[in-house]
Short mmCIF file of C-alpha atoms in Angstrom, two decimals:
data_model
loop_
_atom_site.label_atom_id
_atom_site.label_comp_id
_atom_site.label_asym_id
_atom_site.label_seq_id
_atom_site.Cartn_x
_atom_site.Cartn_y
_atom_site.Cartn_z
CA UNK A 15 62.36 4.58 -189.11
CA UNK A 16 60.54 2.69 -191.90
CA UNK A 17 57.02 1.46 -191.18
CA UNK A 18 56.78 -2.31 -191.58
CA UNK A 19 53.45 -3.82 -192.57
CA UNK A 20 53.50 -6.58 -189.96
CA UNK A 21 50.09 -7.86 -191.08
CA UNK A 22 51.51 -8.69 -194.51
CA UNK A 23 54.44 -10.58 -193.00
CA UNK A 24 52.49 -12.32 -190.27
CA UNK A 25 50.85 -15.72 -190.45
CA UNK A 26 49.35 -17.87 -187.70
CA UNK A 27 51.91 -19.92 -185.79
CA UNK A 28 54.85 -18.58 -187.77
CA UNK A 29 57.64 -16.12 -186.87
CA UNK A 30 57.47 -12.72 -188.54
CA UNK A 31 61.22 -13.03 -189.15
CA UNK A 32 64.07 -15.40 -188.36
CA UNK A 33 67.57 -14.02 -187.74
CA UNK A 34 70.65 -16.00 -188.73
CA UNK A 35 74.35 -15.14 -188.76
CA UNK A 36 77.80 -15.83 -187.36
CA UNK A 37 78.67 -15.64 -183.65
CA UNK A 38 79.10 -11.98 -182.77
CA UNK A 39 76.90 -10.73 -185.61
CA UNK A 40 74.48 -9.10 -183.17
CA UNK A 41 71.48 -11.35 -183.77
CA UNK A 42 70.20 -10.98 -180.22
CA UNK A 43 70.75 -7.22 -179.84
CA UNK A 44 69.47 -6.29 -183.30
CA UNK A 45 66.67 -8.85 -183.23
CA UNK A 46 65.51 -7.53 -179.86
CA UNK A 47 65.57 -3.98 -181.24
CA UNK A 48 63.48 -4.95 -184.25
CA UNK A 49 61.02 -6.86 -182.06
CA UNK A 50 60.65 -3.82 -179.80
CA UNK A 51 60.01 -1.48 -182.75
CA UNK A 52 57.38 -3.83 -184.15
CA UNK A 53 55.75 -4.54 -180.79
CA UNK A 54 56.54 -8.25 -181.05
CA UNK A 55 58.04 -10.88 -178.80
CA UNK A 56 61.63 -12.02 -179.19
CA UNK A 57 63.00 -15.53 -178.68
CA UNK A 58 66.56 -16.85 -178.88
CA UNK A 59 66.64 -20.53 -179.82
CA UNK A 60 69.78 -21.10 -177.70
CA UNK A 61 67.91 -19.92 -174.60
CA UNK A 62 64.99 -22.21 -175.44
CA UNK A 63 67.37 -25.17 -175.74
CA UNK A 64 68.87 -24.47 -172.33
CA UNK A 65 65.41 -24.16 -170.77
CA UNK A 66 64.26 -27.41 -172.30
CA UNK A 67 67.38 -29.40 -171.39
CA UNK A 68 68.06 -27.68 -168.05
CA UNK A 69 71.68 -27.51 -169.11
CA UNK A 70 73.96 -24.88 -170.67
CA UNK A 71 74.96 -25.19 -174.30
CA UNK A 72 78.69 -25.57 -173.52
CA UNK A 73 77.77 -28.38 -171.14
CA UNK A 74 75.63 -30.12 -173.78
CA UNK A 75 78.52 -29.93 -176.23
CA UNK A 76 80.95 -31.28 -173.62
CA UNK A 77 78.82 -34.13 -172.30
CA UNK A 78 76.77 -35.20 -175.33
CA UNK A 79 78.71 -33.92 -178.34
CA UNK A 80 77.82 -31.63 -181.23
CA UNK A 81 75.69 -34.13 -183.24
CA UNK A 82 73.34 -34.60 -180.27
CA UNK A 83 73.20 -30.85 -179.71
CA UNK A 84 72.26 -30.29 -183.36
CA UNK A 85 69.51 -32.90 -183.09
CA UNK A 86 68.08 -31.13 -180.05
CA UNK A 87 68.47 -27.76 -181.72
CA UNK A 88 66.64 -29.00 -184.81
CA UNK A 89 63.67 -30.13 -182.72
CA UNK A 90 63.51 -26.80 -180.88
CA UNK A 91 63.79 -24.71 -184.06
CA UNK A 92 61.18 -26.74 -185.94
CA UNK A 93 58.82 -26.34 -182.99
CA UNK A 94 59.38 -22.55 -182.88
CA UNK A 95 58.89 -22.22 -186.65
CA UNK A 96 55.45 -23.73 -186.19
CA UNK A 97 54.35 -22.02 -182.99
CA UNK A 98 56.07 -18.68 -182.30
CA UNK A 99 54.75 -15.47 -183.91
CA UNK A 100 57.46 -12.91 -183.12
CA UNK A 101 61.14 -12.43 -183.97
CA UNK A 102 63.25 -15.59 -183.71
CA UNK A 103 67.05 -15.67 -183.47
CA UNK A 104 68.97 -18.87 -184.24
CA UNK A 105 72.38 -20.06 -183.19
CA UNK A 106 75.13 -19.62 -185.73
CA UNK A 107 75.39 -23.28 -186.70
CA UNK A 108 71.66 -23.97 -186.80
CA UNK A 109 71.15 -23.55 -190.59
CA UNK A 110 74.02 -25.98 -191.25
CA UNK A 111 71.95 -28.93 -189.99
CA UNK A 112 70.18 -30.57 -192.93
CA UNK A 113 66.84 -30.92 -191.15
CA UNK A 114 66.87 -27.37 -189.81
CA UNK A 115 67.87 -25.97 -193.19
CA UNK A 116 65.01 -27.84 -194.86
CA UNK A 117 62.58 -26.46 -192.26
CA UNK A 118 63.86 -22.93 -192.92
CA UNK A 119 63.43 -23.42 -196.67
CA UNK A 120 59.83 -24.54 -196.12
CA UNK A 121 59.29 -21.50 -193.92
CA UNK A 122 60.49 -19.23 -196.76
CA UNK A 123 58.32 -21.03 -199.30
CA UNK A 124 55.34 -20.31 -197.06
CA UNK A 125 56.18 -16.58 -197.17
CA UNK A 126 58.55 -16.33 -194.20
CA UNK A 127 61.43 -13.86 -193.87
CA UNK A 128 65.00 -14.93 -193.01
CA UNK A 129 67.36 -12.09 -192.11
CA UNK A 130 71.07 -12.80 -192.48
CA UNK A 131 73.18 -10.36 -190.46
CA UNK A 132 76.43 -10.42 -192.42
CA UNK A 133 79.04 -9.33 -189.88
CA UNK A 134 82.44 -7.80 -190.51
CA UNK A 135 84.92 -10.49 -189.40
CA UNK A 136 87.01 -8.19 -187.22
CA UNK A 137 84.00 -6.67 -185.44
CA UNK A 138 82.28 -10.03 -184.96
CA UNK A 139 85.36 -11.81 -183.68
CA UNK A 140 85.92 -9.11 -181.05
CA UNK A 141 82.31 -9.42 -179.87
CA UNK A 142 82.32 -13.22 -179.94
CA UNK A 143 85.55 -13.42 -177.94
CA UNK A 144 83.99 -11.27 -175.22
CA UNK A 145 80.79 -13.31 -175.12
CA UNK A 146 80.31 -16.72 -173.60
CA UNK A 147 78.23 -19.73 -174.58
CA UNK A 148 80.24 -20.34 -177.79
CA UNK A 149 81.78 -23.82 -177.48
CA UNK A 150 82.91 -23.94 -181.12
CA UNK A 151 85.10 -20.87 -180.49
CA UNK A 152 86.64 -22.15 -177.27
CA UNK A 153 90.13 -22.60 -178.74
CA UNK A 154 91.87 -20.24 -181.20
CA UNK A 155 88.67 -18.26 -181.67
CA UNK A 156 89.93 -16.12 -184.56
CA UNK A 157 90.99 -19.03 -186.75
CA UNK A 158 87.89 -21.04 -185.88
CA UNK A 159 85.63 -18.06 -186.62
CA UNK A 160 87.12 -17.54 -190.09
CA UNK A 161 86.93 -21.25 -190.92
CA UNK A 162 83.29 -21.37 -189.86
CA UNK A 163 82.53 -18.20 -191.83
CA UNK A 164 83.91 -19.72 -195.04
CA UNK A 165 81.66 -22.74 -194.54
CA UNK A 166 78.54 -20.92 -193.42
CA UNK A 167 78.37 -17.71 -195.45
CA UNK A 168 77.32 -19.43 -198.72
CA UNK A 169 74.57 -21.31 -196.89
CA UNK A 170 73.35 -18.21 -195.04
CA UNK A 171 73.34 -16.22 -198.29
CA UNK A 172 71.41 -18.88 -200.17
CA UNK A 173 68.54 -19.30 -197.72
CA UNK A 174 68.21 -15.67 -196.58
CA UNK A 175 65.54 -13.38 -198.02
CA UNK A 176 67.09 -10.27 -196.44
CA UNK A 177 70.84 -9.70 -196.08
CA UNK A 178 72.08 -6.79 -193.97
CA UNK A 179 75.77 -5.96 -193.68
CA UNK A 180 76.29 -4.78 -190.09
CA UNK A 181 79.78 -3.32 -190.44
CA UNK A 182 80.01 0.03 -188.67
CA UNK A 183 76.30 0.04 -187.81
CA UNK A 184 74.91 0.63 -184.35
CA UNK A 185 72.10 -1.77 -183.33
CA UNK A 186 69.60 1.01 -184.11
CA UNK A 187 70.97 1.60 -187.61
CA UNK A 188 71.17 -2.12 -188.28
CA UNK A 189 67.57 -2.51 -187.09
CA UNK A 190 66.51 0.23 -189.54
CA UNK A 191 68.24 -1.60 -192.39
CA UNK A 192 66.58 -4.86 -191.34
CA UNK A 193 63.14 -3.26 -191.32
CA UNK A 194 63.71 -1.82 -194.78
CA UNK A 195 64.60 -5.32 -195.91
CA UNK A 196 61.53 -6.81 -194.25
CA UNK A 197 59.40 -4.40 -196.27
CA UNK A 198 60.75 -5.87 -199.49
CA UNK A 199 58.64 -8.19 -201.61
CA UNK A 200 60.57 -10.91 -203.44
CA UNK A 201 59.47 -12.87 -206.50
CA UNK A 202 61.63 -15.90 -207.32
CA UNK A 203 62.01 -16.60 -211.04
CA UNK A 204 62.94 -20.19 -211.80
CA UNK A 205 62.57 -22.68 -214.62
CA UNK A 206 64.30 -25.54 -216.40
CA UNK A 207 65.95 -23.16 -218.89
CA UNK A 208 66.62 -20.38 -216.36
CA UNK A 209 69.33 -19.79 -213.82
CA UNK A 210 67.16 -18.74 -210.83
CA UNK A 211 67.10 -15.07 -209.90
CA UNK A 212 65.05 -12.78 -207.68
CA UNK A 213 63.01 -9.67 -208.36
CA UNK A 214 63.24 -7.50 -205.26
CA UNK A 215 60.57 -4.85 -204.77
CA UNK A 216 60.85 -2.19 -202.07
CA UNK A 217 62.29 1.06 -200.87
CA UNK A 218 66.09 1.13 -201.01
CA UNK A 219 66.54 -2.23 -202.74
CA UNK A 220 69.15 -0.66 -205.04
CA UNK A 221 71.51 -1.07 -202.08
CA UNK A 222 71.56 -4.80 -202.94
CA UNK A 223 73.52 -4.11 -206.14
CA UNK A 224 76.87 -5.42 -204.82
CA UNK A 225 75.16 -8.49 -203.37
CA UNK A 226 73.53 -9.36 -206.70
CA UNK A 227 76.60 -8.60 -208.82
CA UNK A 228 78.88 -10.65 -206.59
CA UNK A 229 82.62 -10.40 -206.10
CA UNK A 230 83.75 -11.66 -209.50
CA UNK A 231 83.22 -8.53 -211.67
CA UNK A 232 85.95 -5.89 -211.62
CA UNK A 233 84.35 -3.48 -214.09
CA UNK A 234 80.67 -2.55 -214.21
CA UNK A 235 79.09 -0.60 -217.07
CA UNK A 236 76.27 1.53 -215.64
CA UNK A 237 73.90 2.15 -218.57
CA UNK A 238 71.24 4.77 -217.90
CA UNK A 239 69.38 7.73 -219.35
CA UNK A 240 69.90 11.35 -218.36
CA UNK A 241 66.34 11.57 -217.02
CA UNK A 242 67.23 9.27 -214.12
CA UNK A 243 70.42 11.09 -213.10
CA UNK A 244 69.46 11.20 -209.43
CA UNK A 245 69.09 7.43 -209.30
CA UNK A 246 72.16 6.69 -211.43
CA UNK A 247 74.25 8.92 -209.12
CA UNK A 248 73.17 6.78 -206.18
CA UNK A 249 73.90 3.52 -208.03
CA UNK A 250 77.32 4.78 -209.09
CA UNK A 251 78.19 5.64 -205.50
CA UNK A 252 77.05 2.23 -204.24
CA UNK A 253 79.12 0.47 -206.88
CA UNK A 254 82.27 2.48 -206.28
CA UNK A 255 82.07 2.14 -202.51
CA UNK A 256 81.81 -1.63 -203.07
CA UNK A 257 85.08 -1.51 -205.02
CA UNK A 258 83.92 -1.84 -208.62
CA UNK A 259 85.42 0.17 -211.49
CA UNK A 260 82.39 1.97 -212.94
CA UNK A 261 82.03 3.00 -216.58
CA UNK A 262 79.20 5.53 -216.79
CA UNK A 263 77.26 5.25 -220.07
CA UNK A 264 74.35 7.60 -220.81
CA UNK A 265 71.93 6.70 -223.61
CA UNK A 266 68.97 8.57 -225.17
CA UNK A 267 65.60 8.40 -223.44
CA UNK A 268 62.83 5.98 -224.38
CA UNK A 269 62.80 4.14 -227.73
CA UNK A 270 65.50 6.43 -229.19
CA UNK A 271 67.93 4.50 -226.99
CA UNK A 272 66.97 1.10 -228.46
CA UNK A 273 68.88 1.25 -231.74
CA UNK A 274 71.81 -0.57 -233.29
CA UNK A 275 73.74 2.71 -233.31
CA UNK A 276 73.42 3.11 -229.54
CA UNK A 277 74.33 -0.55 -228.97
CA UNK A 278 77.35 -0.23 -231.24
CA UNK A 279 78.62 2.81 -229.31
CA UNK A 280 78.40 0.82 -226.07
CA UNK A 281 80.19 -2.19 -227.57
CA UNK A 282 82.96 0.20 -228.63
CA UNK A 283 83.24 1.57 -225.08
CA UNK A 284 83.36 -1.91 -223.58
CA UNK A 285 86.12 -2.92 -225.95
CA UNK A 286 88.16 0.22 -225.33
CA UNK A 287 87.87 -0.18 -221.56
CA UNK A 288 88.80 -3.84 -221.51
CA UNK A 289 85.54 -5.46 -220.41
CA UNK A 290 85.93 -9.20 -220.10
CA UNK A 291 83.52 -12.10 -219.68
CA UNK A 292 83.80 -11.80 -215.90
CA UNK A 293 82.67 -8.15 -215.82
CA UNK A 294 79.07 -6.93 -215.65
CA UNK A 295 76.42 -4.48 -216.80
CA UNK A 296 73.78 -2.63 -214.82
CA UNK A 297 70.77 -1.24 -216.70
CA UNK A 298 69.09 1.60 -214.81
CA UNK A 299 66.08 3.36 -216.29
CA UNK A 300 62.80 2.68 -218.01
CA UNK A 301 61.86 -0.33 -220.09
CA UNK A 302 63.73 0.78 -223.21
CA UNK A 303 66.94 1.21 -221.21
CA UNK A 304 66.74 -2.19 -219.52
CA UNK A 305 65.93 -3.82 -222.88
CA UNK A 306 69.03 -2.24 -224.42
CA UNK A 307 71.30 -3.00 -221.44
CA UNK A 308 70.21 -6.64 -221.47
CA UNK A 309 70.82 -6.89 -225.22
CA UNK A 310 74.33 -5.51 -224.82
CA UNK A 311 74.98 -7.94 -221.94
CA UNK A 312 73.67 -10.86 -224.00
CA UNK A 313 75.88 -10.05 -226.99
CA UNK A 314 79.14 -8.87 -225.41
CA UNK A 315 81.51 -11.86 -225.51
CA UNK A 316 78.37 -13.99 -225.99
CA UNK A 317 76.99 -13.08 -222.61
CA UNK A 318 78.08 -11.38 -219.39
CA UNK A 319 76.35 -10.86 -216.05
CA UNK A 320 73.79 -8.06 -215.80
CA UNK A 321 71.39 -6.59 -213.28
CA UNK A 322 68.30 -4.51 -214.06
CA UNK A 323 67.31 -1.52 -211.91
CA UNK A 324 63.98 -0.36 -213.38
CA UNK A 325 62.89 3.19 -212.53
CA UNK A 326 59.40 3.32 -214.07
CA UNK A 327 56.29 1.33 -213.19
CA UNK A 328 56.24 -0.17 -216.69
CA UNK A 329 59.84 -1.36 -216.41
CA UNK A 330 59.25 -2.76 -212.92
CA UNK A 331 56.27 -4.88 -213.93
CA UNK A 332 57.32 -5.86 -217.42
CA UNK A 333 60.49 -4.94 -219.29
CA UNK A 334 63.08 -5.63 -216.60
CA UNK A 335 61.89 -9.17 -215.83
CA UNK A 336 61.77 -12.23 -218.04
CA UNK A 337 65.00 -12.06 -220.01
CA UNK A 338 63.64 -10.48 -223.18
CA UNK A 339 66.30 -8.14 -224.50
CA UNK A 340 66.28 -6.27 -227.76
CA UNK A 341 66.45 -3.26 -230.01
CA UNK A 342 64.15 -1.75 -232.61
CA UNK A 343 64.70 -1.58 -236.38
CA UNK A 344 63.10 0.49 -239.13
CA UNK A 345 60.76 -2.43 -239.79
CA UNK A 346 59.38 -2.82 -236.28
CA UNK A 347 59.78 -2.96 -232.52
CA UNK A 348 61.95 -5.56 -230.76
CA UNK A 349 62.62 -7.51 -233.95
CA UNK A 350 66.29 -7.97 -233.03
CA UNK A 351 67.09 -9.37 -229.61
CA UNK A 352 67.87 -12.32 -227.40
CA UNK A 353 66.41 -14.28 -224.50
CA UNK A 354 68.97 -13.70 -221.74
CA UNK A 355 68.01 -13.58 -218.07
CA UNK A 356 69.46 -11.11 -215.56
CA UNK A 357 71.29 -12.01 -212.37
CA UNK A 358 68.62 -10.08 -210.52
CA UNK A 359 66.12 -7.23 -210.73
CA UNK A 360 66.00 -4.43 -208.15
CA UNK A 361 62.70 -2.56 -208.38
CA UNK A 362 63.41 0.31 -206.01
CA UNK A 363 60.16 2.05 -205.11
CA UNK A 364 62.11 5.21 -204.26
CA UNK A 365 62.47 5.73 -208.02
CA UNK A 366 58.73 6.36 -208.23
CA UNK A 367 59.26 9.56 -206.20
CA UNK A 368 60.43 11.29 -209.39
CA UNK A 369 58.04 9.64 -211.87
CA UNK A 370 55.69 11.94 -213.85
CA UNK A 371 52.02 11.05 -213.84
CA UNK A 372 51.80 10.08 -217.51
CA UNK A 373 54.72 7.67 -217.25
CA UNK A 374 53.25 6.10 -214.11
CA UNK A 375 49.79 5.72 -215.68
CA UNK A 376 51.10 3.99 -218.81
CA UNK A 377 52.55 1.28 -216.57
CA UNK A 378 49.03 0.49 -215.39
CA UNK A 379 48.33 -0.87 -218.87
CA UNK A 380 50.73 -3.77 -218.34
CA UNK A 381 49.41 -4.25 -214.80
CA UNK A 382 45.84 -4.55 -216.08
CA UNK A 383 46.99 -6.96 -218.81
CA UNK A 384 48.32 -9.36 -216.16
CA UNK A 385 44.98 -9.18 -214.40
CA UNK A 386 43.07 -10.04 -217.56
CA UNK A 387 45.25 -13.02 -218.48
CA UNK A 388 46.00 -14.59 -215.08
CA UNK A 389 45.26 -12.78 -211.79
CA UNK A 390 41.74 -11.30 -211.43
CA UNK A 391 42.68 -9.91 -208.00
CA UNK A 392 44.83 -7.36 -209.84
CA UNK A 393 41.69 -6.07 -211.58
CA UNK A 394 39.88 -5.82 -208.25
CA UNK A 395 42.70 -3.78 -206.72
CA UNK A 396 42.80 -1.51 -209.78
CA UNK A 397 39.03 -0.95 -209.56
CA UNK A 398 39.18 -0.14 -205.85
CA UNK A 399 42.04 2.36 -206.22
CA UNK A 400 41.47 3.70 -209.75
CA UNK A 401 41.05 7.34 -208.71
CA UNK A 402 44.24 7.37 -206.61
CA UNK A 403 46.25 5.60 -209.29
CA UNK A 404 44.98 7.75 -212.15
CA UNK A 405 45.87 10.95 -210.27
CA UNK A 406 49.26 9.66 -209.06
CA UNK A 407 51.46 12.53 -207.84
CA UNK A 408 55.03 11.52 -207.12
CA UNK A 409 55.40 14.34 -204.58
CA UNK A 410 52.51 13.16 -202.41
CA UNK A 411 52.31 9.37 -202.34
CA UNK A 412 50.80 8.13 -199.08
CA UNK A 413 52.22 5.01 -197.39
CA UNK A 414 48.86 3.33 -198.01
CA UNK A 415 48.98 4.00 -201.76
CA UNK A 416 52.61 2.87 -201.93
CA UNK A 417 51.58 -0.41 -200.31
CA UNK A 418 48.90 -0.82 -203.01
CA UNK A 419 51.44 -0.09 -205.74
CA UNK A 420 53.91 -2.52 -204.18
CA UNK A 421 51.29 -5.30 -204.15
CA UNK A 422 50.35 -4.59 -207.77
CA UNK A 423 54.00 -4.80 -208.82
CA UNK A 424 54.49 -8.05 -206.91
CA UNK A 425 51.37 -9.63 -208.37
CA UNK A 426 52.18 -8.51 -211.91
CA UNK A 427 55.77 -9.76 -211.69
CA UNK A 428 54.46 -13.05 -210.30
CA UNK A 429 52.23 -13.43 -213.36
CA UNK A 430 55.18 -12.77 -215.62
CA UNK A 431 57.42 -15.16 -213.66
CA UNK A 432 54.80 -17.90 -214.05
CA UNK A 433 54.80 -17.61 -217.84
CA UNK A 434 58.55 -17.07 -218.19
CA UNK A 435 59.46 -20.00 -215.94
CA UNK A 436 57.48 -22.39 -218.11
CA UNK A 437 58.41 -20.90 -221.49
CA UNK A 438 61.55 -18.74 -221.55
CA UNK A 439 61.80 -18.51 -225.35
CA UNK A 440 58.15 -17.74 -226.07
CA UNK A 441 57.14 -20.88 -227.90
CA UNK A 442 53.67 -21.11 -226.38
CA UNK A 443 52.54 -20.13 -222.87
CA UNK A 444 54.71 -17.01 -222.67
CA UNK A 445 52.95 -15.59 -225.73
CA UNK A 446 49.94 -14.94 -223.50
CA UNK A 447 51.95 -12.06 -222.00
CA UNK A 448 51.48 -10.35 -225.38
CA UNK A 449 47.76 -9.81 -224.81
CA UNK A 450 47.03 -6.50 -226.56
CA UNK A 451 50.54 -6.21 -227.98
CA UNK A 452 49.96 -7.14 -231.64
CA UNK A 453 47.99 -3.97 -232.33
CA UNK A 454 49.83 -2.10 -229.58
CA UNK A 455 53.20 -2.49 -231.30
CA UNK A 456 51.64 -1.47 -234.62
CA UNK A 457 50.32 1.72 -233.00
CA UNK A 458 53.73 2.51 -231.52
CA UNK A 459 55.41 2.04 -234.90
CA UNK A 460 52.80 4.10 -236.75
CA UNK A 461 53.04 6.90 -234.19
CA UNK A 462 56.87 6.86 -234.40
CA UNK A 463 56.93 5.88 -230.72
CA UNK A 464 55.30 9.12 -229.60
CA UNK A 465 52.68 6.94 -227.91
CA UNK A 466 53.82 5.29 -224.71
CA UNK A 467 53.87 1.51 -224.70
CA UNK A 468 51.29 1.03 -221.95
CA UNK A 469 48.82 3.36 -223.66
CA UNK A 470 49.20 1.51 -226.97
CA UNK A 471 48.75 -1.86 -225.25
CA UNK A 472 45.57 -0.59 -223.56
CA UNK A 473 44.03 0.12 -226.98
CA UNK A 474 45.37 -3.23 -228.16
CA UNK A 475 43.55 -5.00 -225.33
CA UNK A 476 40.24 -3.38 -226.26
CA UNK A 477 40.87 -4.45 -229.86
CA UNK A 478 41.43 -8.12 -229.00
CA UNK A 479 38.50 -8.01 -226.58
CA UNK A 480 36.30 -6.93 -229.50
CA UNK A 481 37.92 -9.64 -231.63
CA UNK A 482 37.23 -12.20 -228.88
CA UNK A 483 33.56 -11.19 -228.90
CA UNK A 484 33.26 -11.25 -232.69
CA UNK A 485 34.72 -14.77 -232.78
CA UNK A 486 32.27 -15.97 -230.13
CA UNK A 487 34.64 -16.34 -227.20
CA UNK A 488 33.43 -13.63 -224.77
CA UNK A 489 30.33 -11.47 -224.37
CA UNK A 490 29.77 -7.73 -224.72
CA UNK A 491 29.88 -7.28 -220.94
CA UNK A 492 33.55 -8.26 -220.75
CA UNK A 493 34.38 -5.96 -223.68
CA UNK A 494 32.64 -3.10 -221.88
CA UNK A 495 34.56 -3.97 -218.70
CA UNK A 496 37.83 -3.56 -220.60
CA UNK A 497 36.83 -0.08 -221.69
CA UNK A 498 35.47 1.09 -218.35
CA UNK A 499 38.40 -0.19 -216.26
CA UNK A 500 41.11 1.11 -218.58
CA UNK A 501 39.42 4.51 -218.90
CA UNK A 502 39.11 4.77 -215.11
CA UNK A 503 42.89 4.35 -214.88
CA UNK A 504 43.57 7.13 -217.38
CA UNK A 505 44.42 4.77 -220.25
CA UNK A 506 43.32 5.15 -223.86
CA UNK A 507 40.80 2.79 -225.41
CA UNK A 508 40.58 4.04 -229.02
CA UNK A 509 42.85 5.08 -231.90
CA UNK A 510 42.34 6.20 -235.50
CA UNK A 511 45.86 7.08 -236.58
CA UNK A 512 46.09 4.87 -239.68
CA UNK A 513 44.06 2.82 -242.14
CA UNK A 514 43.23 -0.79 -241.42
CA UNK A 515 45.29 -1.98 -244.39
CA UNK A 516 48.39 -0.18 -243.14
CA UNK A 517 47.91 -1.57 -239.65
CA UNK A 518 47.28 -5.08 -241.00
CA UNK A 519 50.61 -4.98 -242.83
CA UNK A 520 52.39 -4.04 -239.60
CA UNK A 521 50.61 -6.76 -237.62
CA UNK A 522 51.88 -9.34 -240.10
CA UNK A 523 55.39 -8.48 -238.84
CA UNK A 524 54.42 -9.36 -235.28
CA UNK A 525 56.66 -11.97 -233.64
CA UNK A 526 53.67 -14.26 -232.96
CA UNK A 527 52.80 -14.43 -236.68
CA UNK A 528 53.48 -17.78 -238.34
CA UNK A 529 54.42 -17.30 -241.99
CA UNK A 530 51.51 -15.43 -243.58
CA UNK A 531 49.13 -16.37 -240.75
CA UNK A 532 48.36 -13.84 -238.00
CA UNK A 533 48.23 -15.12 -234.45
CA UNK A 534 46.47 -13.25 -231.63
CA UNK A 535 46.11 -13.76 -227.90
CA UNK A 536 42.44 -13.46 -226.99
CA UNK A 537 40.30 -14.29 -223.95
CA UNK A 538 37.75 -16.99 -223.27
CA UNK A 539 37.17 -15.41 -219.87
CA UNK A 540 39.15 -13.37 -217.34
CA UNK A 541 42.23 -15.37 -216.47
CA UNK A 542 41.87 -17.75 -219.43
CA UNK A 543 43.71 -16.57 -222.56
CA UNK A 544 43.98 -18.67 -225.71
CA UNK A 545 45.64 -18.41 -229.12
CA UNK A 546 43.56 -17.40 -232.14
CA UNK A 547 45.29 -18.43 -235.37
CA UNK A 548 44.37 -16.97 -238.74
CA UNK A 549 41.17 -15.10 -237.81
CA UNK A 550 38.85 -14.00 -240.61
CA UNK A 551 39.93 -10.66 -242.05
CA UNK A 552 36.36 -9.34 -241.84
CA UNK A 553 36.43 -9.85 -238.05
CA UNK A 554 39.82 -8.10 -237.85
CA UNK A 555 38.48 -5.19 -239.86
CA UNK A 556 35.28 -4.88 -237.83
CA UNK A 557 37.16 -4.99 -234.51
CA UNK A 558 39.44 -2.25 -235.84
CA UNK A 559 36.47 -0.08 -236.79
CA UNK A 560 35.12 -0.42 -233.25
CA UNK A 561 38.30 0.95 -231.65
CA UNK A 562 38.66 3.70 -234.29
CA UNK A 563 35.47 5.53 -233.36
#
């Protein structure tokens, strides 16, 4: 049984979780089981209504009518949402009331968890017909149940943070699935130019693939690398069991997979297999794979649905989120691409169980970057756990360390979501996410991508820290902090693989450059990045000499 961090989910005067679902879904039985496993109290809102009114629910419906019942129910639920600290189960129609639904949405915004038990119609109707206290199913229960399901399922699905299909599950198995869902961390990505989507972080979140893809696609292209075969096998099984036709497409590992030749081969496959605008793509792998999968999705028939399933720390915190898709060319990295957001991102922590140490450590470079530009708490967590993170061993990750990693991923994705939501197409604020990337990309290109992205960005951050100091924006202490923190995480802080003139030429091809003018992201202080346009070449050269030693 998964261990749920109740302290993370708890808040004063707020339920740890709220269960919703159709009559017969098992909200009481499964909710009681979860409450027992977590050592929490359990309350059914219907029982609270009857206690308060001293009258049964069928009687309230019969004597006062449904509108009055919903008014009473709304008062009871709002009171429980602000006073009860255990597991709360709601009546099936409760979320359909405008006031109750608004209260539930506020509860979620404050960090609450809503569990939707999505019942199989046949199973639920059998259970609901045998149970009492269901006035809306009093006549022609089967037809009424299906009509209510069609009305309620979209609402349940929209407000829920955890959805568990209960078909064929015993209460114990359903409770296990619920607890896995409660362990998930969810970052909502929104914005005026973005169709909202969620980044789900947790063990087993890949099981949400059918939920995120939806019912419309018939064919799904599963794009992955051979190095993640174990995880792609699982995804393929999930997709096929859900009824999708799966086209399995294996691409080269790392940057070798981000080429026009690889993209062209996939386009050919999609055309031969009849992929239409209503079909979908799943990118499963590291950052290069999700970049390529997103680019193919953005360009096939001018855009089809896609879902990212990142399998490396770097991909989880950076490449899979934000809608940047692209491929490399001979002239540079990510020079051809599109801004095209996914339908969802499933960062399954189980994928880290096969991740080599060096690939895990490089991801810490992007994590640290987010701390420097926006969230200083990330830097504090990295400092406190540097030894454990630097020596990461996928075969022996303690639950405590996994909780630390999960929080770092959530915080880093939240930083990215903040910048992306305000500036999808990188015209200003989003450029701050490129802290350390101008030199970092030049290093990757010079080294023919033998250097991992996170390692190159780490050197790039030290470079712009030195540049920030030389231009009078920060002091030597913050530069030294860059070096000490990054080194403690196992990241590189120096490089001497090319001349300054060669590197300068590559930096002029950076996407932030404006004409012949270089543009860098530098710091004024931790959490306060700014743009530096056209810095003096002497300062650029001196900063380069300081990271080349």
